[in-house]
Short mmCIF file of C-alpha atoms in Angstrom, two decimals:
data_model
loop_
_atom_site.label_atom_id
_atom_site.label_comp_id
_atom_site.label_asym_id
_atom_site.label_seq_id
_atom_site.Cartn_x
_atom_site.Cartn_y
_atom_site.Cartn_z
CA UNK Z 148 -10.46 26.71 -19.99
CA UNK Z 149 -13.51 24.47 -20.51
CA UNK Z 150 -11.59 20.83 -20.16
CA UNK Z 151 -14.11 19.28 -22.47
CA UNK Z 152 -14.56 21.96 -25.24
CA UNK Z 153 -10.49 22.13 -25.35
CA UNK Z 154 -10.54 18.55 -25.79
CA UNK Z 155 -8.19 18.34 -23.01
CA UNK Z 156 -9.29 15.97 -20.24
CA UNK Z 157 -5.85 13.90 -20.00
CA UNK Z 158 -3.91 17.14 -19.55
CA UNK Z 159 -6.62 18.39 -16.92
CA UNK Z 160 -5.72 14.97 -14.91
CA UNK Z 161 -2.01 15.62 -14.34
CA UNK Z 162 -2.88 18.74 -13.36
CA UNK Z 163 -5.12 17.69 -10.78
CA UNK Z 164 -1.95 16.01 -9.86
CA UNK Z 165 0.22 18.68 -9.74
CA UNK Z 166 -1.84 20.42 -7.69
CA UNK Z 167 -1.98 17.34 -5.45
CA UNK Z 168 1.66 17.46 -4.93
CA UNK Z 169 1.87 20.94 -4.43
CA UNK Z 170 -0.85 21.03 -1.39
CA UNK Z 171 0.68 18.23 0.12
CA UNK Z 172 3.95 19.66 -0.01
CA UNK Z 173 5.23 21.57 3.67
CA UNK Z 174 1.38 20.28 4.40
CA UNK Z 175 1.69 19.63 8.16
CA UNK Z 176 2.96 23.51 8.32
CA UNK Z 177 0.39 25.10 5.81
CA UNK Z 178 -1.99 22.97 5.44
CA UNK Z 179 -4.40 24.54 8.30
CA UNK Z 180 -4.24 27.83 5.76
CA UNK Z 181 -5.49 26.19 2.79
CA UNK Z 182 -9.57 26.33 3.57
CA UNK Z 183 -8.92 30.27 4.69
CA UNK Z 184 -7.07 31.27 1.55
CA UNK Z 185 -8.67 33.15 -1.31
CA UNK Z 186 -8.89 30.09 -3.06
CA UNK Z 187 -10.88 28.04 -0.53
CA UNK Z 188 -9.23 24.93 -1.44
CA UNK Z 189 -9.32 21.79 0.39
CA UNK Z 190 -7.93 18.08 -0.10
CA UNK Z 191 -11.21 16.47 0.15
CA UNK Z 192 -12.77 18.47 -2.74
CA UNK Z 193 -9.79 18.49 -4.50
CA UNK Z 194 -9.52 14.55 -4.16
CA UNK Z 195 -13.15 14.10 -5.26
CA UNK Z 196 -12.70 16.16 -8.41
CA UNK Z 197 -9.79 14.13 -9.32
CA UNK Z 198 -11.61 11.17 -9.17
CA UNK Z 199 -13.96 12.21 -11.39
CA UNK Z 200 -12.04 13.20 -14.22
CA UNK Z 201 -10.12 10.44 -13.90
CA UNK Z 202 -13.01 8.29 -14.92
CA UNK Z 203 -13.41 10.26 -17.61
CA UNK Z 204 -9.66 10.29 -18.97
CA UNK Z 205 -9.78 6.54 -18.57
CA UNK Z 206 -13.19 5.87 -20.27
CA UNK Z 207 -11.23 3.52 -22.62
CA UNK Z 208 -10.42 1.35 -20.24
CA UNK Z 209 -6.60 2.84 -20.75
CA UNK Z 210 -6.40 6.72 -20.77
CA UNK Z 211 -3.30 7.93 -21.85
CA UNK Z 212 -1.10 4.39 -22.15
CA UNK Z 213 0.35 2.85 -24.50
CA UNK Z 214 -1.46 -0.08 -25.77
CA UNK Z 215 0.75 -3.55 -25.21
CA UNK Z 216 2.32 -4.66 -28.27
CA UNK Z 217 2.20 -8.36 -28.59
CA UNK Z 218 4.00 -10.48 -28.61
CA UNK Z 219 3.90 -10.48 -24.49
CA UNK Z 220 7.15 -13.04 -24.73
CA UNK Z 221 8.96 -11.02 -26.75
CA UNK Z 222 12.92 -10.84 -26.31
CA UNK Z 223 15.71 -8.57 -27.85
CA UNK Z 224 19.65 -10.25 -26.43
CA UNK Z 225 20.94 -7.69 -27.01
CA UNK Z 226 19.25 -5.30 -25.03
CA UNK Z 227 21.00 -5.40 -21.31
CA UNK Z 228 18.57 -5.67 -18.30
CA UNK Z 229 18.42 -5.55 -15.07
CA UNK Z 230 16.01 -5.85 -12.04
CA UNK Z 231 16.97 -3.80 -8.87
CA UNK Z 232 15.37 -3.42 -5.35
CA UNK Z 233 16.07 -2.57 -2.01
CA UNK Z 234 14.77 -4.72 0.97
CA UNK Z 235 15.54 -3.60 4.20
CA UNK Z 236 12.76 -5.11 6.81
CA UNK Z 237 13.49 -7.02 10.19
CA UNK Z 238 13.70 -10.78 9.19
CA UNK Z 239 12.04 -11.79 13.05
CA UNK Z 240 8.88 -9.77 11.74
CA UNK Z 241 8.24 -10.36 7.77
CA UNK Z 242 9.31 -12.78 5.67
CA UNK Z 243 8.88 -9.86 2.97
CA UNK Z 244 12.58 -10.15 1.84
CA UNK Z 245 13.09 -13.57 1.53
CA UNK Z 246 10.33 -14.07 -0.43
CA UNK Z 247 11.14 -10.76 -2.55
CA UNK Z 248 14.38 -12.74 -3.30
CA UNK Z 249 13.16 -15.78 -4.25
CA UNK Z 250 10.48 -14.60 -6.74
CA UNK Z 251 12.79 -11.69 -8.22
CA UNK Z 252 15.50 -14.48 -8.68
CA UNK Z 253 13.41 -17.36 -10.12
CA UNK Z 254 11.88 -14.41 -12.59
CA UNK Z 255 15.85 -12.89 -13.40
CA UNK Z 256 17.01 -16.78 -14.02
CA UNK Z 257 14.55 -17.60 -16.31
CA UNK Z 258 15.00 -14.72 -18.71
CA UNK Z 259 19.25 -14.00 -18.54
CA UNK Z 260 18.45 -10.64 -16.89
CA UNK Z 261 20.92 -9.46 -13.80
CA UNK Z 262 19.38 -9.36 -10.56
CA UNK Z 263 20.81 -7.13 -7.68
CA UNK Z 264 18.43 -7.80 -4.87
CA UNK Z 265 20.31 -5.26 -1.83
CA UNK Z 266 19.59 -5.71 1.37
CA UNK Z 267 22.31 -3.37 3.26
CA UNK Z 268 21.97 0.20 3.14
CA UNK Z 269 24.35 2.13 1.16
CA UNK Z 270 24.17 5.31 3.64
CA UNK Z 271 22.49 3.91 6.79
CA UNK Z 272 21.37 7.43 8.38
CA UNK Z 273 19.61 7.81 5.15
CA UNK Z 274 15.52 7.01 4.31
CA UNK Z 275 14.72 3.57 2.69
CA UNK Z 276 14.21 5.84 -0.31
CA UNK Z 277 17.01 7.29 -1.19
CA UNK Z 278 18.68 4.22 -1.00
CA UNK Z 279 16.30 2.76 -3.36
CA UNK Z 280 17.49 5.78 -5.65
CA UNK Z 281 21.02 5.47 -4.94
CA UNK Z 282 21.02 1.37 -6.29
CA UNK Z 283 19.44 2.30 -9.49
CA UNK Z 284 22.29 5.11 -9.73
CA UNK Z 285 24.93 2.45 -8.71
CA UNK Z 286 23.73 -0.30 -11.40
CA UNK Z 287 22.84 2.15 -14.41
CA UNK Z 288 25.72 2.46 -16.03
CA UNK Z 289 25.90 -0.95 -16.57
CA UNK Z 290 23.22 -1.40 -18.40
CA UNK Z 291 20.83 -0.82 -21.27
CA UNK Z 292 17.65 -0.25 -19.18
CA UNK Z 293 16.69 -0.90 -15.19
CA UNK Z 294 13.85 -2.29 -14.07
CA UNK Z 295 13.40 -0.95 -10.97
CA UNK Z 296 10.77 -3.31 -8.48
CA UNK Z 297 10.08 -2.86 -5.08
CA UNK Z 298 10.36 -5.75 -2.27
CA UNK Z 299 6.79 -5.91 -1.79
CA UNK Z 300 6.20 -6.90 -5.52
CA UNK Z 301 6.19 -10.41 -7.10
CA UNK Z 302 6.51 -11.81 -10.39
CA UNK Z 303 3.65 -14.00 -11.27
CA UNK Z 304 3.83 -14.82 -14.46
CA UNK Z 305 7.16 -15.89 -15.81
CA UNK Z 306 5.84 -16.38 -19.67
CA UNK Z 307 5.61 -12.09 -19.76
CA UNK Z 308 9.23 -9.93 -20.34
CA UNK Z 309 10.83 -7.07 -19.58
CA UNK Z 310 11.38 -6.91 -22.95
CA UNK Z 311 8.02 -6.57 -24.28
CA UNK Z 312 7.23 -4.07 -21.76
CA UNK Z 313 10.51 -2.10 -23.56
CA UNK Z 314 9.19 -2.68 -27.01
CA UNK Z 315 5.55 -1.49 -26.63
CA UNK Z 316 7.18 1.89 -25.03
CA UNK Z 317 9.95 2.41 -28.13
CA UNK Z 318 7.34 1.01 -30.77
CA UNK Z 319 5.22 4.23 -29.60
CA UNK Z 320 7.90 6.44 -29.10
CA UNK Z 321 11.29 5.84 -29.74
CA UNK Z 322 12.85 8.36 -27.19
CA UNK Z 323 11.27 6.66 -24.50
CA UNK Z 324 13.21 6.73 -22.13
CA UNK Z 325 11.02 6.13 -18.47
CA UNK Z 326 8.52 3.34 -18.50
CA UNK Z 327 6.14 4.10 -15.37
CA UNK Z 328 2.21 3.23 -14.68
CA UNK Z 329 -0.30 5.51 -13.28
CA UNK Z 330 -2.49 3.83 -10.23
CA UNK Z 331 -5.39 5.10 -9.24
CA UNK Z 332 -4.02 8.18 -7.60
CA UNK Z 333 -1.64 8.98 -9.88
CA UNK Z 334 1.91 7.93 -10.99
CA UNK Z 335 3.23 5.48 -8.82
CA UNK Z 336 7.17 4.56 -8.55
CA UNK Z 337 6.68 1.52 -7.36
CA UNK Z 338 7.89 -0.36 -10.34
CA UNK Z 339 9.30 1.58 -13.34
CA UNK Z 340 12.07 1.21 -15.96
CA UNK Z 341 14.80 3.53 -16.37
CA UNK Z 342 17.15 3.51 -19.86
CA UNK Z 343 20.42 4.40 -19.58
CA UNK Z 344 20.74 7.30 -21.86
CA UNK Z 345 22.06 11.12 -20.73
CA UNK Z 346 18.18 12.11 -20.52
CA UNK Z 347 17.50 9.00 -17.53
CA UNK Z 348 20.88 10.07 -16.12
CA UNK Z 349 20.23 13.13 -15.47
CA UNK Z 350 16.65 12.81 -14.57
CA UNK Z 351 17.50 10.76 -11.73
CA UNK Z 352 20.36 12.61 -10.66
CA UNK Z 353 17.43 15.48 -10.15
CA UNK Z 354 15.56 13.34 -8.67
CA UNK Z 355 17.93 12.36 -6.04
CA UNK Z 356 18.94 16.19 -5.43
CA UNK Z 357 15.25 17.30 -5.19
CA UNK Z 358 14.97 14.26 -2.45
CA UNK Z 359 18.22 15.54 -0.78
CA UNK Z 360 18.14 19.01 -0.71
CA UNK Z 361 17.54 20.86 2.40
CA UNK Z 362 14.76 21.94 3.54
CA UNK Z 363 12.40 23.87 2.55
CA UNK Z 364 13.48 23.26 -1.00
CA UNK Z 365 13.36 19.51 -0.53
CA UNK Z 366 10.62 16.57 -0.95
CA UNK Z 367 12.06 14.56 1.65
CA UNK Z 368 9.35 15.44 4.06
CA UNK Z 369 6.86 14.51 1.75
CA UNK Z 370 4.38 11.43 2.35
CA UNK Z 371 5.05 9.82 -1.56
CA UNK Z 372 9.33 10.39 -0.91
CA UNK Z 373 11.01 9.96 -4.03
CA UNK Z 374 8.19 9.42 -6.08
CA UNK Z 375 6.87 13.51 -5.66
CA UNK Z 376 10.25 14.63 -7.62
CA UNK Z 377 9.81 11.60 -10.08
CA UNK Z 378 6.54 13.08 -10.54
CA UNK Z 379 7.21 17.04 -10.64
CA UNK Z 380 9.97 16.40 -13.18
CA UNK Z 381 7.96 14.09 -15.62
CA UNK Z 382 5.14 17.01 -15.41
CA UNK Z 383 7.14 20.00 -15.74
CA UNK Z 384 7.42 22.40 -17.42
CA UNK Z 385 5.79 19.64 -20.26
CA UNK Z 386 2.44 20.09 -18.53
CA UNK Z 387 2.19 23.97 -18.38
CA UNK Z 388 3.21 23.92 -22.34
CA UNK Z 389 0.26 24.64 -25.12
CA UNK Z 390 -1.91 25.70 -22.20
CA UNK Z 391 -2.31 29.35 -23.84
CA UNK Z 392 -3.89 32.56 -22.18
CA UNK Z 393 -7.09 32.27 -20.81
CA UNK Z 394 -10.05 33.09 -23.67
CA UNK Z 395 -7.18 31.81 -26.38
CA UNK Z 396 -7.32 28.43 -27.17
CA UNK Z 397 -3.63 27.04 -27.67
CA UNK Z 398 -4.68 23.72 -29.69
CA UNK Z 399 -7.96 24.68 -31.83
CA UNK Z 400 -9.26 21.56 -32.67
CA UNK Z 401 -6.37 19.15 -31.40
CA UNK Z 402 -6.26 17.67 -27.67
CA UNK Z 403 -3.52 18.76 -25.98
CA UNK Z 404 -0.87 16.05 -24.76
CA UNK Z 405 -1.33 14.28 -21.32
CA UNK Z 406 1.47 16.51 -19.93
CA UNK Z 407 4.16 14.20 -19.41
CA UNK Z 408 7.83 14.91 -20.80
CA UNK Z 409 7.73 12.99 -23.99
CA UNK Z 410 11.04 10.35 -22.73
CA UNK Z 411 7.88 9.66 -20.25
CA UNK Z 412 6.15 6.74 -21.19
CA UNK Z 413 2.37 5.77 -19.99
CA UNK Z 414 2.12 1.80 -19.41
CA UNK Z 415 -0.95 0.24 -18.25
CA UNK Z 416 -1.38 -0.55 -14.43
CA UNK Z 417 -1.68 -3.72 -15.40
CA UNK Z 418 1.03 -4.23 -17.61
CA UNK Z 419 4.03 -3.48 -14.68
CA UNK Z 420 2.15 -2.98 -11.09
CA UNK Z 421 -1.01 -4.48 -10.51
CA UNK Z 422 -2.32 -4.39 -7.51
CA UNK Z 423 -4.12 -7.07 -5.09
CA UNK Z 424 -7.62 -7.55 -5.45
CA UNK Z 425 -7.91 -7.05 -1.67
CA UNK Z 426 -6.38 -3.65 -1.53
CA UNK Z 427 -8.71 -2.84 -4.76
CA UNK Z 428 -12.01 -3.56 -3.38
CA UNK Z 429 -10.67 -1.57 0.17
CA UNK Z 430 -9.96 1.59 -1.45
CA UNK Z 431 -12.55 1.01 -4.49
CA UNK Z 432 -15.29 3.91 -3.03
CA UNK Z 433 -12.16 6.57 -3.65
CA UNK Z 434 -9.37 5.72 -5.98
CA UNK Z 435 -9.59 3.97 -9.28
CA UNK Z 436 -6.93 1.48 -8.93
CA UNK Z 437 -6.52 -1.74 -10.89
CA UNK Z 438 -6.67 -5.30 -9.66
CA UNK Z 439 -3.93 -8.10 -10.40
CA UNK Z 440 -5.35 -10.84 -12.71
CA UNK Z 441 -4.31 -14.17 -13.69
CA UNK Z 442 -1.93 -13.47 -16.13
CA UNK Z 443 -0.36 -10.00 -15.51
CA UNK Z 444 3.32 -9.87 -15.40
CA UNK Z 445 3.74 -8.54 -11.03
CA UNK Z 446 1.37 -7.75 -8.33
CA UNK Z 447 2.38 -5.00 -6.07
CA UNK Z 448 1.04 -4.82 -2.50
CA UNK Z 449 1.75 -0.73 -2.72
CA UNK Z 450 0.50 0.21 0.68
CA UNK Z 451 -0.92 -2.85 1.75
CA UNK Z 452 -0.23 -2.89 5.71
CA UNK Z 453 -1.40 0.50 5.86
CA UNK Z 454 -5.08 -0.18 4.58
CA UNK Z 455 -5.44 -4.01 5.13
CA UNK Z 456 -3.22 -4.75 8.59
CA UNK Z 457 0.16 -6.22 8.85
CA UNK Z 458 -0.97 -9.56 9.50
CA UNK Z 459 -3.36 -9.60 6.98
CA UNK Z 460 -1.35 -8.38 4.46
CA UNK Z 461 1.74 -10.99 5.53
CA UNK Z 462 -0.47 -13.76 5.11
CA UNK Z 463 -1.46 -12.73 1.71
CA UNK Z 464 2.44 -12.21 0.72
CA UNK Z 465 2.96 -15.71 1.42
CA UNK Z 466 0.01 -16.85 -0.53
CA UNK Z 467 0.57 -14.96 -3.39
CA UNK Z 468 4.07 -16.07 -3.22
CA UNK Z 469 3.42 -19.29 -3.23
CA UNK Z 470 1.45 -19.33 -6.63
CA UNK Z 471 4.37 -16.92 -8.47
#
């Protein structure tokens, strides 16, 4: 299908995604194969071509998202939030969670919203992120909607809500029912709300059993961890639907959906997990990510020690810190 005549570049992105997550899955066992297959695929070309059309699905400056609704202060009492993360780093070598604390707590005060801020594993022999799964199934219940945050992301302006963030999503869509941000790779878990409804139950109860499950039926082993089966169940089977047979168009005229589930909601980058300016400019030449600006709600160092150095990166947690 010819992605521009169909009218469907958005859809085309996710499944550049898709097939992302599908290469890198069981990749240190296959992935040798992949350049000898019939196919002749590789990550490097298949990297570059998402790149591409992911300039052109976000020509607007937006892409798929939802437009913020203003006003950015908004609140709603009755709605019951809370913020939840998991920091689990050696004290003697970051200060990471004691700053996570303070700015998550300063942010939760402010507003009325409940803050659980765990630092104790709930199953010790398990990975950092299926912990981080099982608090947001231990605090759900409780609550209207879960804003789930990792440690390494700070509140920096205290003016913006949780609520808004909510309202934009519902004033678009009123089923919404996950609230997640596309970086420049493609969705990224590192900050996302979660409503407590049966849909977000059981979504994350699938989540947590695709994370879990053994092997080789499980995304454990995967580089992204629990955000590959947050990612396979928002796309399918929404992204394979309207597609059609090949030489007969599904849509006619009409551009086919971006391919999420429609409880998924798109939010800006911006609007819930920008990211530093540093990290930006480092990974600029391949991945479309967007800087934090004065003004946006978090900023989310997503990576950071990886691409800019542990001791670069800890100094710039402390700055950064020291301005939320």
């Amino acid at each position: 299908v010819d992605v521009f005549a169909e009218g469907c570049i958005q859809r085309a992105l996710r499944l550049l995604h898709l097939s992302k997550l599908f290469m890198l899955f069981n990749f240190n066992d296959y992935g040798a194969w992949f350049s000898q297959s019939r196919w002749r695929i590789d990550m490097s070309s298949l990297s570059s071509t998402m790149q591409e059309v992911t300039k052109l699905a976000r020509v607007d400056g937006v892409g798929a998202a939802t437009h913020m609704a203003e006003p950015l202060d908004f609140r709603e009492p009755r709605w019951r939030i809370a913020l939840v993360t998991y920091c689990n780093y050696n004290d003697t070598r970051t200060s990471l969670t004691k700053w996570s604390r303070g700015s998550k707590q300063a942010y939760a005060e402010r507003h009325g919203y409940k803050l659980f801020h765990f630092e104790e594993p709930f199953v010790t022999q398990a990975h950092p992120w299926m912990n981080k799964l099982i608090a947001i199934q231990q605090t759900l219940r409780d609550f209207d909607w879960i804003f789930w945050v990792d440690c390494d992301l700070f509140f920096m302006n205290p003016q913006r809500t949780v609520d808004a963030l909510i309202r934009s999503a519902l004033l678009k869509n009123e089923e919404a029912s996950l609230l997640i941000a596309e970086d420049g790779m493609m969705l990224n878990s590192g900050s996302f709300l979660l409503r407590n409804s049966p849909w977000g139950a059981a979504f994350l109860a699938q989540t947590v059993d695709l994370l879990s499950a053994p092997m080789p039926y499980s995304f454990q082993h995967m580089p992204w961890h629990e955000q590959a089966p947050l990612m396979y169940l928002s796309l399918l089977p929404s992204v394979l639907e309207g597609l059609g047979e090949p030489g007969r168009p599904a849509v006619g005229d009409r551009a086919l959906s971006a391919g999420y589930d429609p409880r998924v909601s798109l939010l800006p980058q911006r609007a819930l997990n920008s990211y530093p300016p540093e990290l930006v400019q480092k990974t600029g030449h391949a991945l479309a990510h967007q800087a934090w600006e004065e003004g946006d709600l978090v900023i989310s160092f997503n990576g950071c020690a990886s691409i800019l150095g542990g001791e670069f990166c800890e100094a710039m947690y402390g700055r950064y810190h020291a301005s939320s």
